[in-house]
Short mmCIF file of C-alpha atoms in Angstrom, two decimals:
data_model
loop_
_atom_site.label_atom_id
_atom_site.label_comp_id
_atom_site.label_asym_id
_atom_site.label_seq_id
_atom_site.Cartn_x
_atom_site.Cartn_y
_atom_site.Cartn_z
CA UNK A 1 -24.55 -50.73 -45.97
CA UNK A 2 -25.36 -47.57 -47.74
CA UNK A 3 -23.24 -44.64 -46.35
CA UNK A 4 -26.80 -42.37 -45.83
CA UNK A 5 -25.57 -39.85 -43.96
CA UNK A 6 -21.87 -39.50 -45.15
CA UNK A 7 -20.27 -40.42 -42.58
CA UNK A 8 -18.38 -43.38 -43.84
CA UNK A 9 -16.66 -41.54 -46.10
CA UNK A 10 -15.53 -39.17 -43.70
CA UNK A 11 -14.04 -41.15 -41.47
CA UNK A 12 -12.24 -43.22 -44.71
CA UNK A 13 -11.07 -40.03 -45.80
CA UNK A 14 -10.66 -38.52 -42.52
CA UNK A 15 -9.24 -40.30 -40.16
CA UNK A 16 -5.31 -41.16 -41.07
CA UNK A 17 -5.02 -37.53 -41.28
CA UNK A 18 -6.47 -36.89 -38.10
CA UNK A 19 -4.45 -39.24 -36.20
CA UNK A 20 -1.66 -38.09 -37.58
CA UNK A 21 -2.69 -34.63 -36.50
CA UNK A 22 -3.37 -35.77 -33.24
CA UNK A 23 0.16 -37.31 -32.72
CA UNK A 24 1.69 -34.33 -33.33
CA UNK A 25 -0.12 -32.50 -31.28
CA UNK A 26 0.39 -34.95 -28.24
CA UNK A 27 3.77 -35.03 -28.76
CA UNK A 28 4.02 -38.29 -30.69
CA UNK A 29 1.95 -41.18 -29.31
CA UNK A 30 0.31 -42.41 -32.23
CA UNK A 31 -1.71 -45.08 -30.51
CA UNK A 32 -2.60 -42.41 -27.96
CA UNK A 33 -3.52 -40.29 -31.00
CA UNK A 34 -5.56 -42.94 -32.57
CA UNK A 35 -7.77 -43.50 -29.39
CA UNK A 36 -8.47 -39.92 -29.05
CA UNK A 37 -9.16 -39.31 -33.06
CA UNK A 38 -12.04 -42.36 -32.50
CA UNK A 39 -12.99 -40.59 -29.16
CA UNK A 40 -13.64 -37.39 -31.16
CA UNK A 41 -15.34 -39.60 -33.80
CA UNK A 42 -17.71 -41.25 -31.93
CA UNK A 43 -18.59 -37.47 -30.48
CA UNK A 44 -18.91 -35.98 -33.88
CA UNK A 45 -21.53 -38.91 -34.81
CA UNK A 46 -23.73 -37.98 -31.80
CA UNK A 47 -24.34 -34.96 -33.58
CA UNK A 48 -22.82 -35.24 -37.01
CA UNK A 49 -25.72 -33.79 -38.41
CA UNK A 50 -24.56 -30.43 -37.57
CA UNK A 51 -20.61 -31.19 -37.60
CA UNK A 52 -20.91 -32.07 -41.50
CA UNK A 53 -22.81 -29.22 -42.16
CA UNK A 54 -20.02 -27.11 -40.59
CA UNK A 55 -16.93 -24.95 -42.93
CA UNK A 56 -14.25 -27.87 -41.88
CA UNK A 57 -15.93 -30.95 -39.69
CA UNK A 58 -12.35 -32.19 -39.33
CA UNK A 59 -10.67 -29.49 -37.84
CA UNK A 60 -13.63 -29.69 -35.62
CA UNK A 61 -12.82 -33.40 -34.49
CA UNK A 62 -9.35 -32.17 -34.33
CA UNK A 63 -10.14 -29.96 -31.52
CA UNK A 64 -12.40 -32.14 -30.07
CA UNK A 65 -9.78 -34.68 -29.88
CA UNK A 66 -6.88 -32.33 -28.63
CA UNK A 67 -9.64 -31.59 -25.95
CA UNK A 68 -9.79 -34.74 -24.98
CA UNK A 69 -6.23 -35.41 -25.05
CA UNK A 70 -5.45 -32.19 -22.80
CA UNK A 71 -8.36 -33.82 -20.75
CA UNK A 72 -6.74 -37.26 -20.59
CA UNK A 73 -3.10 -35.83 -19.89
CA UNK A 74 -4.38 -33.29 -16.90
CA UNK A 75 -5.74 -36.46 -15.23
CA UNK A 76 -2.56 -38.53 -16.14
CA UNK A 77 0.29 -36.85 -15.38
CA UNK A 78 2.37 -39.57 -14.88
CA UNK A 79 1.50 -40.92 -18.17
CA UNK A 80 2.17 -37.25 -19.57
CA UNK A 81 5.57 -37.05 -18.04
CA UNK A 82 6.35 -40.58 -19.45
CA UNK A 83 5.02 -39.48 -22.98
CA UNK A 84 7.53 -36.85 -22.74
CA UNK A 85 10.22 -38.61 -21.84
CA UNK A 86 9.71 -41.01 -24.26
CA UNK A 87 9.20 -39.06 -27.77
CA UNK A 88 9.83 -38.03 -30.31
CA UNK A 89 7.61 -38.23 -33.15
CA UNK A 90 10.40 -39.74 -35.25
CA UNK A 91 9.61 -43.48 -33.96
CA UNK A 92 6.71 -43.67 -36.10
CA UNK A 93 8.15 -42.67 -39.62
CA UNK A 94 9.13 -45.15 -41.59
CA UNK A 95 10.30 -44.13 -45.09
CA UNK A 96 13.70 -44.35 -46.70
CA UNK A 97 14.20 -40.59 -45.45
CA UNK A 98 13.41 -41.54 -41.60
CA UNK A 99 16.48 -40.06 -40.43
CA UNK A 100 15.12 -36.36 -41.81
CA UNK A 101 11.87 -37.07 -40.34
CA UNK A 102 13.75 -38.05 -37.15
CA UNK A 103 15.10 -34.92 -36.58
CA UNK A 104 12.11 -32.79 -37.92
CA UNK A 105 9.74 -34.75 -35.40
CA UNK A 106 12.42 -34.39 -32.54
CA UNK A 107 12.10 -30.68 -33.31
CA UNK A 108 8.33 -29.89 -33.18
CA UNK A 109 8.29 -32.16 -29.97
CA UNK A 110 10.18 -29.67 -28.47
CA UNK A 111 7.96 -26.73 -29.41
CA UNK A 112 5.21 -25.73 -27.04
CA UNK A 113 2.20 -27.62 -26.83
CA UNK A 114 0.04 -24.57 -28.12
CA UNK A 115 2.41 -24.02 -31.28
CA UNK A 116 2.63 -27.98 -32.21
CA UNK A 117 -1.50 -27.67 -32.13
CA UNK A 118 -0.95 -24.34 -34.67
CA UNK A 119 1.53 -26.71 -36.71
CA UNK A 120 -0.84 -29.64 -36.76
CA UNK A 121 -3.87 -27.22 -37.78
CA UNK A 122 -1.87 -26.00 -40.43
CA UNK A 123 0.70 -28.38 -42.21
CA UNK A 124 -0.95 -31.42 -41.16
CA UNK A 125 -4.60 -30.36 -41.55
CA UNK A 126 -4.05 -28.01 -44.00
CA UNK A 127 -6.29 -25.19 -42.50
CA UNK A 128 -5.44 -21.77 -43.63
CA UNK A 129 -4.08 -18.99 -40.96
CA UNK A 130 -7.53 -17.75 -40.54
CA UNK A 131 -9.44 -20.87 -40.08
CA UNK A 132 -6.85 -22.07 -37.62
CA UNK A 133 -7.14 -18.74 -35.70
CA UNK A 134 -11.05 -19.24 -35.97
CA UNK A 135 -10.72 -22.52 -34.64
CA UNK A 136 -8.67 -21.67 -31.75
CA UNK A 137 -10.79 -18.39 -30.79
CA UNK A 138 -7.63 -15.79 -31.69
CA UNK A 139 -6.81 -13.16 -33.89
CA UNK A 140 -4.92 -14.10 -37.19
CA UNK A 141 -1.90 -12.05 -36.21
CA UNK A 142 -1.61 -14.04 -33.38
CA UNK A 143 -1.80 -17.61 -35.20
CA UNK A 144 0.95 -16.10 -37.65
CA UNK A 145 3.30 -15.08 -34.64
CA UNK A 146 3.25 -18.41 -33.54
CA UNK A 147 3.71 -19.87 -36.68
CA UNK A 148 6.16 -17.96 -37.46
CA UNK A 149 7.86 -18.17 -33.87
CA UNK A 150 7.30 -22.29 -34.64
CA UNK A 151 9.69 -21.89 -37.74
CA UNK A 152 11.91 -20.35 -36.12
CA UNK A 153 12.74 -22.65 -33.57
CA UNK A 154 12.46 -25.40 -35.54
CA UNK A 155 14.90 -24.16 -38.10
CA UNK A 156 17.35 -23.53 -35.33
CA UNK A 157 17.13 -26.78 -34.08
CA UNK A 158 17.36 -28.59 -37.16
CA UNK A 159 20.39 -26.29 -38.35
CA UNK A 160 22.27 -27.33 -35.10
CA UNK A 161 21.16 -30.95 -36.31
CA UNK A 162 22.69 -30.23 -39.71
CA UNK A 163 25.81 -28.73 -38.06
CA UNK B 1 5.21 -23.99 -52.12
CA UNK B 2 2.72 -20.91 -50.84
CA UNK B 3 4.68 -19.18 -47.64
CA UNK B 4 2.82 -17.99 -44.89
CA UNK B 5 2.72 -14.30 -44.19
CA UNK B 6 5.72 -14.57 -42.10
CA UNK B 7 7.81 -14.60 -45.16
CA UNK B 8 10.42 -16.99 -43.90
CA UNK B 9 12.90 -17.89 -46.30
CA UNK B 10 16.25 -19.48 -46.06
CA UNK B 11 17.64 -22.71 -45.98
CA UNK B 12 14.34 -24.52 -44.18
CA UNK B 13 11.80 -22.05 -46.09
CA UNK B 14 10.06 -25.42 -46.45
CA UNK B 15 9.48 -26.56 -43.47
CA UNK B 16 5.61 -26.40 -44.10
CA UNK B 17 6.40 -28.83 -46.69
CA UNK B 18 8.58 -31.04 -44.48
CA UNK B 19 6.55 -31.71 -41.97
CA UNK B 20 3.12 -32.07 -44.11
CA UNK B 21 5.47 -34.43 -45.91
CA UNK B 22 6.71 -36.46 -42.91
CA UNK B 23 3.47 -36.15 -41.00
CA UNK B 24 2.08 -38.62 -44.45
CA UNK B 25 4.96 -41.20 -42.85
CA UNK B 26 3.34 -41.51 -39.73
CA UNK B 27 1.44 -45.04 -39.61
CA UNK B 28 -1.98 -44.16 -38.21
CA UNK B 29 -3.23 -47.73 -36.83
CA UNK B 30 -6.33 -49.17 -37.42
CA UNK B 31 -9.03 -48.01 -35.49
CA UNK B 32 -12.24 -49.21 -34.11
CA UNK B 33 -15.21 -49.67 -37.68
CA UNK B 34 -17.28 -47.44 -38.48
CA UNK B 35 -20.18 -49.76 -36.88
CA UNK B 36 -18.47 -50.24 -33.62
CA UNK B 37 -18.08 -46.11 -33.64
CA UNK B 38 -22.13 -45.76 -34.54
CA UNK B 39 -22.43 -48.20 -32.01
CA UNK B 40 -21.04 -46.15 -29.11
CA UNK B 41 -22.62 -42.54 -30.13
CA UNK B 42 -26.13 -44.16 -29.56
CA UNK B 43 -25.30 -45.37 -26.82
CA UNK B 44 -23.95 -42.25 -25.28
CA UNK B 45 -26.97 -40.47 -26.57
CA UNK B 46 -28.73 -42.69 -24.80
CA UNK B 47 -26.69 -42.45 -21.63
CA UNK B 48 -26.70 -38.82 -22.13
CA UNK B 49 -30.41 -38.65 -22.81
CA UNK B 50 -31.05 -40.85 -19.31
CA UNK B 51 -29.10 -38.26 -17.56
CA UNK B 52 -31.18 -35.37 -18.73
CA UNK B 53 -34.29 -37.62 -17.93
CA UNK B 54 -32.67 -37.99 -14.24
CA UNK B 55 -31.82 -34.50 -13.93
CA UNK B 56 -34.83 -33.39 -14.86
CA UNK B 57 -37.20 -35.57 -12.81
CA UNK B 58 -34.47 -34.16 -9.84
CA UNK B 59 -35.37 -30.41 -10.79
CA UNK B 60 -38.75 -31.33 -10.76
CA UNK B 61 -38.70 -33.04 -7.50
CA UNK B 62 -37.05 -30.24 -6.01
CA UNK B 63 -38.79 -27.92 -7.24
CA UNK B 64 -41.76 -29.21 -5.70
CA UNK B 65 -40.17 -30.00 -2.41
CA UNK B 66 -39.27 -26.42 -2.43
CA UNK B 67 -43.20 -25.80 -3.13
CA UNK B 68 -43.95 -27.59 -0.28
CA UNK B 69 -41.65 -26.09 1.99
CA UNK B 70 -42.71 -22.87 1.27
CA UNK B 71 -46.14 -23.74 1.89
CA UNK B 72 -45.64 -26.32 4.52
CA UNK B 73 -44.61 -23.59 7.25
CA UNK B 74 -48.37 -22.26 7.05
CA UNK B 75 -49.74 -25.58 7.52
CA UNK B 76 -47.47 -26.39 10.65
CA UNK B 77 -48.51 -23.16 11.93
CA UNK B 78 -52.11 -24.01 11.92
CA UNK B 79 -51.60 -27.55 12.68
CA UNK B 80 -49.87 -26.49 15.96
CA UNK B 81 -51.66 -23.69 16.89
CA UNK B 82 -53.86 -22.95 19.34
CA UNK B 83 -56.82 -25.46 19.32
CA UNK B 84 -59.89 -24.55 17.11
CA UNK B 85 -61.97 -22.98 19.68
CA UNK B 86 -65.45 -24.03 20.51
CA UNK B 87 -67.86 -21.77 22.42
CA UNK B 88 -64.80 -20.08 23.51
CA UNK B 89 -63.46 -22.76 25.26
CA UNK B 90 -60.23 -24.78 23.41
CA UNK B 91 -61.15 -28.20 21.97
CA UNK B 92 -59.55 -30.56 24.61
CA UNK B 93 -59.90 -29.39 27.70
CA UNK B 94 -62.47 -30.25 29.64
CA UNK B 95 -64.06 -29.97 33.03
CA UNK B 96 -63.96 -33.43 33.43
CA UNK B 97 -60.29 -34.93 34.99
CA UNK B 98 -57.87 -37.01 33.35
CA UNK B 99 -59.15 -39.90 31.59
CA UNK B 100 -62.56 -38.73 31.97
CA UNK B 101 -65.09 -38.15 29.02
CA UNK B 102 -67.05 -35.06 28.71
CA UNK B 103 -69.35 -34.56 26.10
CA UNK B 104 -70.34 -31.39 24.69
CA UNK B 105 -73.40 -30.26 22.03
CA UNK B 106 -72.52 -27.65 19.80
CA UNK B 107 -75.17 -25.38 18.39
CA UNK B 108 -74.15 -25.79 14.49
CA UNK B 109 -74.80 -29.54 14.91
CA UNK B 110 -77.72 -31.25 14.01
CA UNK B 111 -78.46 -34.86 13.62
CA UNK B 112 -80.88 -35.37 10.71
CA UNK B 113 -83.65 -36.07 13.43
CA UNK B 114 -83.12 -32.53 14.31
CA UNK B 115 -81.75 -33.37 17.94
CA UNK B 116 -78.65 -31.67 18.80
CA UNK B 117 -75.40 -33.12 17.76
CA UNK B 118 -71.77 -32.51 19.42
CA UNK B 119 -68.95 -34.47 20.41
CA UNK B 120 -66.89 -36.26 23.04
CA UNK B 121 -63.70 -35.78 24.67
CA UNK B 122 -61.77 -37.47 26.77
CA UNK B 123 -58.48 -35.58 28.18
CA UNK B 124 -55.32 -37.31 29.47
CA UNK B 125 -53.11 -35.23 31.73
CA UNK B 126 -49.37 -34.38 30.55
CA UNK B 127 -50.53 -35.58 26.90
CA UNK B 128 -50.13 -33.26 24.17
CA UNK B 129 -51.26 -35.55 21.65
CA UNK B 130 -54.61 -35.58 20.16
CA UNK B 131 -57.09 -38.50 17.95
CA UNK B 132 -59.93 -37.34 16.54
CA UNK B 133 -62.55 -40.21 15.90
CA UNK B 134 -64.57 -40.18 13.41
CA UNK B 135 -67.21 -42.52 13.95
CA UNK B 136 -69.63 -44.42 11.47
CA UNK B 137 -72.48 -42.78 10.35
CA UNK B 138 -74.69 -44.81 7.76
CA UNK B 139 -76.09 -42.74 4.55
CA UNK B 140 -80.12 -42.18 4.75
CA UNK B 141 -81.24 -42.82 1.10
CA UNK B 142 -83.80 -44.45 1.82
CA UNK B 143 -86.08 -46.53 4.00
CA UNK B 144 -83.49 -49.86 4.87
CA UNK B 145 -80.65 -47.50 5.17
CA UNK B 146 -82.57 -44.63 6.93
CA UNK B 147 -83.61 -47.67 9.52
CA UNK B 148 -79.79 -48.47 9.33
CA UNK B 149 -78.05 -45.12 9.79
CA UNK B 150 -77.70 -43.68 13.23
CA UNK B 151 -79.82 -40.33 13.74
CA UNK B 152 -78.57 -39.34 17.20
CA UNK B 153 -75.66 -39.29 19.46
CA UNK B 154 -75.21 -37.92 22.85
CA UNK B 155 -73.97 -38.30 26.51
CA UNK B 156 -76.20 -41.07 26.73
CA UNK B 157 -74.57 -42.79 23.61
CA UNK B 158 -71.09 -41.74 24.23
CA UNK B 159 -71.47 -43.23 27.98
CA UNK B 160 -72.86 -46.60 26.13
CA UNK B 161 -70.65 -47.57 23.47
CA UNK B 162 -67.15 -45.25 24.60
CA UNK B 163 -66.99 -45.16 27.94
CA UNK B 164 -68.27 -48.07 29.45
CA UNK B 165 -66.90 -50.11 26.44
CA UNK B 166 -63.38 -49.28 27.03
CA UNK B 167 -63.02 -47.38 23.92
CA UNK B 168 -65.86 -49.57 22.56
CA UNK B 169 -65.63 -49.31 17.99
CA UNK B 170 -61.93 -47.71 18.78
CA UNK B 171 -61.30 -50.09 21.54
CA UNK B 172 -57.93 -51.11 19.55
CA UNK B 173 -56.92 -47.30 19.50
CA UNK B 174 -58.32 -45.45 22.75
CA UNK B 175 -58.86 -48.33 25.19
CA UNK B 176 -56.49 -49.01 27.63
CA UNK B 177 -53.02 -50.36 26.46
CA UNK B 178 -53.90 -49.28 22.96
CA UNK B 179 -51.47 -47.63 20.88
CA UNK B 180 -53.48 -44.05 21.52
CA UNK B 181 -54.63 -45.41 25.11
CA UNK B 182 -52.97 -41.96 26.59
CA UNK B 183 -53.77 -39.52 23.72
CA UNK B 184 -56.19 -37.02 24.34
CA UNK B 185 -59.60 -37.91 21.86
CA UNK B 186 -62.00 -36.33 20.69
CA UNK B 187 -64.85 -38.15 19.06
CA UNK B 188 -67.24 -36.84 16.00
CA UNK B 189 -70.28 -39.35 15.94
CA UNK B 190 -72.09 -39.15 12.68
CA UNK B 191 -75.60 -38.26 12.56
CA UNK B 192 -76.07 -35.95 9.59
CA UNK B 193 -77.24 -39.14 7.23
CA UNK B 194 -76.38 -37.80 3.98
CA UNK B 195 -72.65 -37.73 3.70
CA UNK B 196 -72.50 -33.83 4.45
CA UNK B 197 -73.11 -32.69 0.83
CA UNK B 198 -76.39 -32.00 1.05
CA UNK B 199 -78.84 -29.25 2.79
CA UNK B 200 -82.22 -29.96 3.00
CA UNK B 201 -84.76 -30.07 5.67
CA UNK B 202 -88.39 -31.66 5.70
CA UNK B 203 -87.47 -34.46 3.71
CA UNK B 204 -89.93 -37.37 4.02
CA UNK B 205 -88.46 -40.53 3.55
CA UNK B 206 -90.86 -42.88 1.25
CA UNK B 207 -91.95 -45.54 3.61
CA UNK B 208 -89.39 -44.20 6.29
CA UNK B 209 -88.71 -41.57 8.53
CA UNK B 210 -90.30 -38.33 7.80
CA UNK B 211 -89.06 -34.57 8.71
CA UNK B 212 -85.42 -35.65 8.09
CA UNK B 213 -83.46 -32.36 8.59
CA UNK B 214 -80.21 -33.49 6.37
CA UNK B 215 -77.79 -30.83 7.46
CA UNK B 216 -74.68 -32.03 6.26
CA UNK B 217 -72.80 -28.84 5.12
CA UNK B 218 -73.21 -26.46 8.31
CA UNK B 219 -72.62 -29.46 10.16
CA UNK B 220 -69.64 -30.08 8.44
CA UNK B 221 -68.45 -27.18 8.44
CA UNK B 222 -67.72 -27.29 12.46
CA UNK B 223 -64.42 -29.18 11.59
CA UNK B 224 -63.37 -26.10 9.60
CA UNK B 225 -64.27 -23.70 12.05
CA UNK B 226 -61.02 -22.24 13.18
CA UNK B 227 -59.40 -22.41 10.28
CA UNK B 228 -58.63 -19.25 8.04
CA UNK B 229 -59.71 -18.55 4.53
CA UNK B 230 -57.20 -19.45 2.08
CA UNK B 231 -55.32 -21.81 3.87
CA UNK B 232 -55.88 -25.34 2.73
CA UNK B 233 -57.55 -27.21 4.76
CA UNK B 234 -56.05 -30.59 6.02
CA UNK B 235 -57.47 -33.90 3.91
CA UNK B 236 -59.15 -36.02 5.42
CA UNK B 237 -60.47 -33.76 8.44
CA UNK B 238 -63.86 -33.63 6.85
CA UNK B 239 -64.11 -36.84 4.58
CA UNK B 240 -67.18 -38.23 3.40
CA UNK B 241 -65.81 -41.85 3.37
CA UNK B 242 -66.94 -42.40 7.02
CA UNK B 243 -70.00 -40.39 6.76
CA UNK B 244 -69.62 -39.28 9.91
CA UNK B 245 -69.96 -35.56 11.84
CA UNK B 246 -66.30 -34.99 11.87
#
């Protein structure tokens, strides 16, 4: 079927990068990710015609989908606290180098859940500091505090890893 | 790699790097086709497009309802007011006692004959409720249906067909034991013969009655007569449908 409005290739191009977006900004569910990236899909077709025509559609769906996780977490707490307790991210890597991703992902889970959305925007999304600030309704500055404040923590943690 | 404006550097000054590197390792599992996703945005559209359709027709509905309630407190005022008063005496009361008929000519009513026209009332003690009857009239058009439609109604008539008949034509709602057997009533015998819509007097039926006085709109206009300008007026009170004086 012809791909008329774009959206096929989109989603082809799209999507593995969003999930893995959306795992890291749930803390490292990455089936939990997956349902909320088609969630955010699915809401992005109902009016894609003005989604594509905006400056990033997939930071858009990103949000949309970290919405809808926050959403889905509020009403399940249970499930939250069980998510916690059960990370990290390092689970799901699977190269010959799993053992630095293990301890990289077992780091940003333990950052707040507002800087592992900043890290997702930026390193996994790829969004510049200023369209992740536009995206999250702050001031620049503020996105490269956090950033910043991200790094930090996550180089201490992996240093005591190291050590 | 291009650091952000933090200017971290060190021995993890990559860590951008890292985890855009390890986020690539992360299996992200098939999800649902394309299809299936088109699939469920039309249908929430459509879900979502049904809501707005209920909520709407719910706005609207209100909206009126809150029309009518702001309107509806005149109308109960009027309907429960004092009686529309005839010749300064409250319609409903009579000199007769309970469960007798009285009946009463008023001097706006005319019967198309020119006789005088009125109506009849029977009063029940302790009931507040009232029927008004609206009897059949017949339409004079011409000469089978001027020989067919009644011309006069009085004492005589109401006696005849209402009293002594137990109710007579509204036997099976005034008579006794009938549902409105203890209402007060008030009957409006139709004698205008043209449906009240017309004013014309002299009228000379073509091989029927002559001098036909068809007063319909002054006669009509009795069931109004209490009731303000402005204020709508109840439907039904005056319909045409039973042709009658009421």
């Amino acid at each position: 079927m012809a791909d008329a409005d774009g959206f096929d290739e989109f989603y082809a191009a799209s999507r593995p990068r969003l999930v893995r977006a959306l795992t890291v900004a749930c803390g490292g569910d990455v089936d939990v990710a997956a349902d909320a990236t088609d969630e955010a899909l699915v809401r992005a077709l109902e009016r894609w015609g003005r989604v594509r025509a905006m400056e990033s559609p997939e930071a858009w769906v990103f949000s949309v989908g970290r919405n809808h996780l926050r959403r889905r977490f509020r009403r399940r707490s249970t499930e939250k606290r069980l998510l916690d307790r059960q990370r990290p991210l390092a689970a799901h890597a699977r190269s010959a180098d799993s053992a630095d991703a293990m301890a990289l992902w077992g780091a940003v889970a333990e950052l707040s859940t507002r800087d592992r959305d900043i890290v997702a925007y930026r390193y996994v999304l790829g969004l510049t500091e200023a369209e992740v600030a536009e995206e999250l309704g702050v001031a620049t500055g503020t996105v490269s505090a956090a950033l910043s404040r991200a790094r930090r923590r996550l180089r201490s943690d992996l240093a005591e890893g190291v050590a | 790699m291009a650091e952000d404006s933090t200017g971290d550097v060190g021995a993890f000054d990559d860590l951008g790097e890292r985890i855009a590197a390890a986020a690539e390792l992360i299996d992200a599992p098939e999800g649902a086709p394309v299809v299936e996703l088109r699939r469920r945005a039309r249908r929430r559209v459509r879900r979502r497009r049904s809501v707005q359709a209920v909520a709407a027709a719910a706005a609207v509905g209100l909206a009126a309802v809150a029309a009518v309630q702001l309107v509806r407190p005149a109308q109960r005022e009027v309907m429960v007011a004092e009686p529309p008063v005839i010749e300064d005496r409250p319609l409903g009361t009579s000199p007769g006692a309970s469960g007798e008929w009285t009946w009463r000519d008023v001097d706006t009513m005319t019967s198309r004959t020119g006789s005088p026209a009125g109506y009849g009332v029977r009063t029940t003690a302790g009931a507040d409720d009232l029927l008004i009857y609206l009897t059949d009239e017949g339409v004079c058009l011409d000469a089978p249906t001027c020989d067919e439609a009644r011309a006069h109604f009085g004492a005589e008539e109401l006696q005849r067909e209402f009293v002594d008949a137990n109710g007579g034509p509204a036997a099976g709602l005034i008579g006794e034991g009938a549902p409105f057997g203890d209402w007060n009533v008030v009957v409006v015998p139709g004698v205008t013969g043209d449906l009240f819509v017309g004013r014309r007097s002299g009228v000379d039926v073509p091989g029927g009655p002559s001098a036909q006085r068809f007063e319909g709109p002054p006669t009509c206009r009795w069931c109004s007569i209490s009731w303000p300008r402005r204020r709508p007026r109840p439907l039904g009170w005056c319909s045409p449908d039973r042709a009658s004086a009421g």
